[in-house]
Amino acid sequence: MSGKRTQDYFRVLQDVDHMVRGEVVVDDFVVDFESGLWAAIREVFRGAAIHRCSFHWGQAVLRNDVVRVTFKT
């Protein structure tokens, strides 16, 4: 897959869904932090739970990709 846009993920997930339809029931996904992937999963596999991968969360923190939150006292 060459792109990381929602529509790119959507097409791939639709193909996967068509290939396994009736043979596999997908209830959960464990994925990295790609908002396009989350949106595509919600559209193609409605009702499936999305869990974020701990490893990729740690990588995002180390790269400072995570929004910084500060608390004022």
Coordinates of N, CA and C in Angstrom, one line a residue:
M1 N 0.9 -1.2 0.0 CA 0.0 0.0 0.0 C 0.9 1.2 0.0
S2 N 0.7 2.1 -0.9 CA 1.6 3.3 -1.1 C 1.1 4.5 -0.3
G3 N -0.1 4.6 0.1 CA -0.6 5.8 0.8 C -1.1 5.5 2.2
K4 N -1.3 6.6 2.9 CA -1.8 6.4 4.3 C -3.0 7.3 4.5
R5 N -3.7 7.6 3.5 CA -4.9 8.3 3.6 C -6.1 7.4 3.9
T6 N -7.1 8.0 4.5 CA -8.3 7.2 4.9 C -8.8 6.4 3.7
Q7 N -8.9 7.0 2.5 CA -9.4 6.3 1.4 C -8.5 5.1 0.9
D8 N -7.2 5.2 1.2 CA -6.3 4.1 0.8 C -6.6 2.9 1.8
Y9 N -6.6 3.2 3.1 CA -6.9 2.2 4.0 C -8.3 1.6 3.8
F10 N -9.3 2.4 3.4 CA -10.6 2.0 3.2 C -10.7 0.9 2.1
R11 N -10.0 1.2 1.0 CA -10.0 0.3 -0.2 C -9.4 -1.1 0.2
V12 N -8.3 -1.0 0.9 CA -7.6 -2.3 1.3 C -8.5 -3.1 2.3
L13 N -9.1 -2.4 3.3 CA -9.9 -3.1 4.3 C -11.2 -3.6 3.6
Q14 N -11.7 -2.9 2.6 CA -12.9 -3.4 1.9 C -12.5 -4.7 1.2
D15 N -11.4 -4.7 0.5 CA -10.9 -6.0 -0.1 C -10.8 -7.1 0.8
V16 N -10.2 -6.8 2.0 CA -10.0 -7.9 3.0 C -11.4 -8.4 3.5
D17 N -12.3 -7.4 3.7 CA -13.6 -7.8 4.2 C -14.3 -8.7 3.1
H18 N -14.2 -8.4 1.9 CA -14.8 -9.2 0.8 C -14.2 -10.6 0.7
M19 N -12.9 -10.7 1.0 CA -12.2 -12.0 0.9 C -12.6 -12.9 2.0
V20 N -12.8 -12.4 3.2 CA -13.1 -13.2 4.4 C -14.5 -13.3 4.8
R21 N -15.4 -12.5 4.1 CA -16.8 -12.4 4.5 C -17.4 -13.8 4.7
G22 N -18.0 -14.0 5.8 CA -18.7 -15.3 6.1 C -17.8 -16.3 6.8
E23 N -16.4 -16.1 6.6 CA -15.5 -17.1 7.2 C -14.9 -16.6 8.5
V24 N -14.8 -15.3 8.6 CA -14.1 -14.7 9.8 C -15.0 -13.6 10.3
V25 N -15.1 -13.5 11.6 CA -15.8 -12.4 12.2 C -14.7 -11.5 12.9
V26 N -14.6 -10.3 12.6 CA -13.6 -9.4 13.2 C -14.3 -8.6 14.2
D27 N -13.8 -8.7 15.5 CA -14.4 -8.0 16.6 C -13.4 -6.9 17.1
D28 N -12.1 -7.1 16.9 CA -11.1 -6.2 17.5 C -10.0 -6.0 16.5
F29 N -9.4 -4.8 16.6 CA -8.2 -4.5 15.9 C -7.2 -3.9 16.9
V30 N -5.9 -4.2 16.7 CA -4.8 -3.6 17.4 C -4.0 -2.9 16.4
V31 N -4.0 -1.6 16.4 CA -3.3 -0.8 15.4 C -2.4 0.3 15.9
D32 N -1.6 0.9 15.1 CA -0.8 2.0 15.5 C -1.6 3.3 15.4
F33 N -0.9 4.4 15.5 CA -1.6 5.7 15.6 C -1.7 6.4 14.2
E34 N -2.5 5.8 13.4 CA -2.8 6.3 12.1 C -4.3 6.7 12.0
S35 N -4.6 8.0 12.1 CA -6.0 8.4 12.1 C -6.8 7.9 10.9
G36 N -6.1 7.8 9.8 CA -6.8 7.4 8.5 C -7.2 5.9 8.7
L37 N -6.4 5.1 9.3 CA -6.7 3.7 9.5 C -7.8 3.5 10.5
W38 N -7.9 4.3 11.5 CA -9.0 4.2 12.5 C -10.3 4.5 11.8
A39 N -10.3 5.6 11.0 CA -11.5 6.0 10.3 C -12.0 4.9 9.3
A40 N -11.1 4.3 8.6 CA -11.4 3.3 7.7 C -11.9 2.0 8.4
I41 N -11.3 1.7 9.5 CA -11.8 0.5 10.3 C -13.3 0.8 10.7
R42 N -13.5 1.9 11.3 CA -14.9 2.3 11.7 C -15.9 2.2 10.6
E43 N -15.5 2.5 9.4 CA -16.4 2.5 8.3 C -16.6 1.1 7.8
V44 N -15.6 0.3 7.6 CA -15.7 -1.0 7.0 C -16.1 -2.1 8.0
F45 N -15.6 -2.0 9.2 CA -15.9 -3.0 10.2 C -16.7 -2.3 11.3
R46 N -17.8 -1.9 11.0 CA -18.7 -1.2 12.0 C -18.9 -2.0 13.3
G47 N -18.6 -1.4 14.4 CA -18.8 -2.1 15.7 C -17.5 -2.8 16.2
A48 N -16.5 -2.9 15.4 CA -15.3 -3.5 15.8 C -14.6 -2.6 16.8
A49 N -14.0 -3.1 17.8 CA -13.2 -2.3 18.8 C -11.8 -2.0 18.2
I50 N -11.3 -0.8 18.5 CA -10.0 -0.5 18.0 C -9.1 -0.2 19.3
H51 N -8.1 -1.0 19.4 CA -7.1 -0.8 20.5 C -5.8 -0.3 20.0
R52 N -5.3 0.7 20.7 CA -4.0 1.2 20.2 C -2.8 0.4 20.7
C53 N -1.8 0.2 19.9 CA -0.7 -0.6 20.2 C 0.2 0.1 21.2
S54 N 0.6 -0.5 22.3 CA 1.4 0.1 23.3 C 2.8 0.4 22.8
F55 N 3.4 -0.4 22.0 CA 4.7 -0.2 21.4 C 4.7 1.1 20.6
H56 N 3.7 1.2 19.7 CA 3.6 2.4 18.9 C 3.3 3.7 19.7
W57 N 2.6 3.5 20.8 CA 2.3 4.7 21.6 C 3.7 5.2 22.2
G58 N 4.5 4.2 22.7 CA 5.8 4.6 23.2 C 6.7 5.3 22.2
Q59 N 6.6 4.8 20.9 CA 7.4 5.4 19.9 C 6.9 6.8 19.6
A60 N 5.6 7.0 19.6 CA 5.1 8.4 19.4 C 5.5 9.3 20.5
V61 N 5.5 8.8 21.7 CA 6.0 9.6 22.9 C 7.4 10.0 22.7
L62 N 8.3 9.1 22.3 CA 9.7 9.3 22.1 C 9.9 10.3 21.0
R63 N 9.1 10.3 20.0 CA 9.3 11.2 18.8 C 8.6 12.5 19.1
N64 N 8.0 12.7 20.2 CA 7.2 13.9 20.6 C 6.0 14.1 19.6
D65 N 5.5 13.0 19.1 CA 4.3 13.1 18.2 C 3.0 13.3 19.1
V66 N 3.1 13.0 20.3 CA 2.0 13.1 21.2 C 1.8 14.5 21.7
V67 N 0.5 15.0 21.7 CA 0.2 16.3 22.2 C 0.7 16.5 23.6
R68 N 1.4 17.5 23.9 CA 1.8 17.7 25.3 C 0.7 18.4 26.1
V69 N 0.5 17.8 27.3 CA -0.5 18.3 28.1 C 0.1 18.8 29.4
T70 N -0.1 20.1 29.8 CA 0.4 20.6 31.0 C -0.7 21.0 31.9
F71 N -0.5 20.8 33.2 CA -1.5 21.1 34.2 C -1.0 22.3 35.0
K72 N -1.9 23.3 35.1 CA -1.5 24.5 35.9 C -2.1 24.3 37.3
T73 N -1.4 24.6 38.3 CA -1.9 24.5 39.7 C -2.2 25.9 40.2

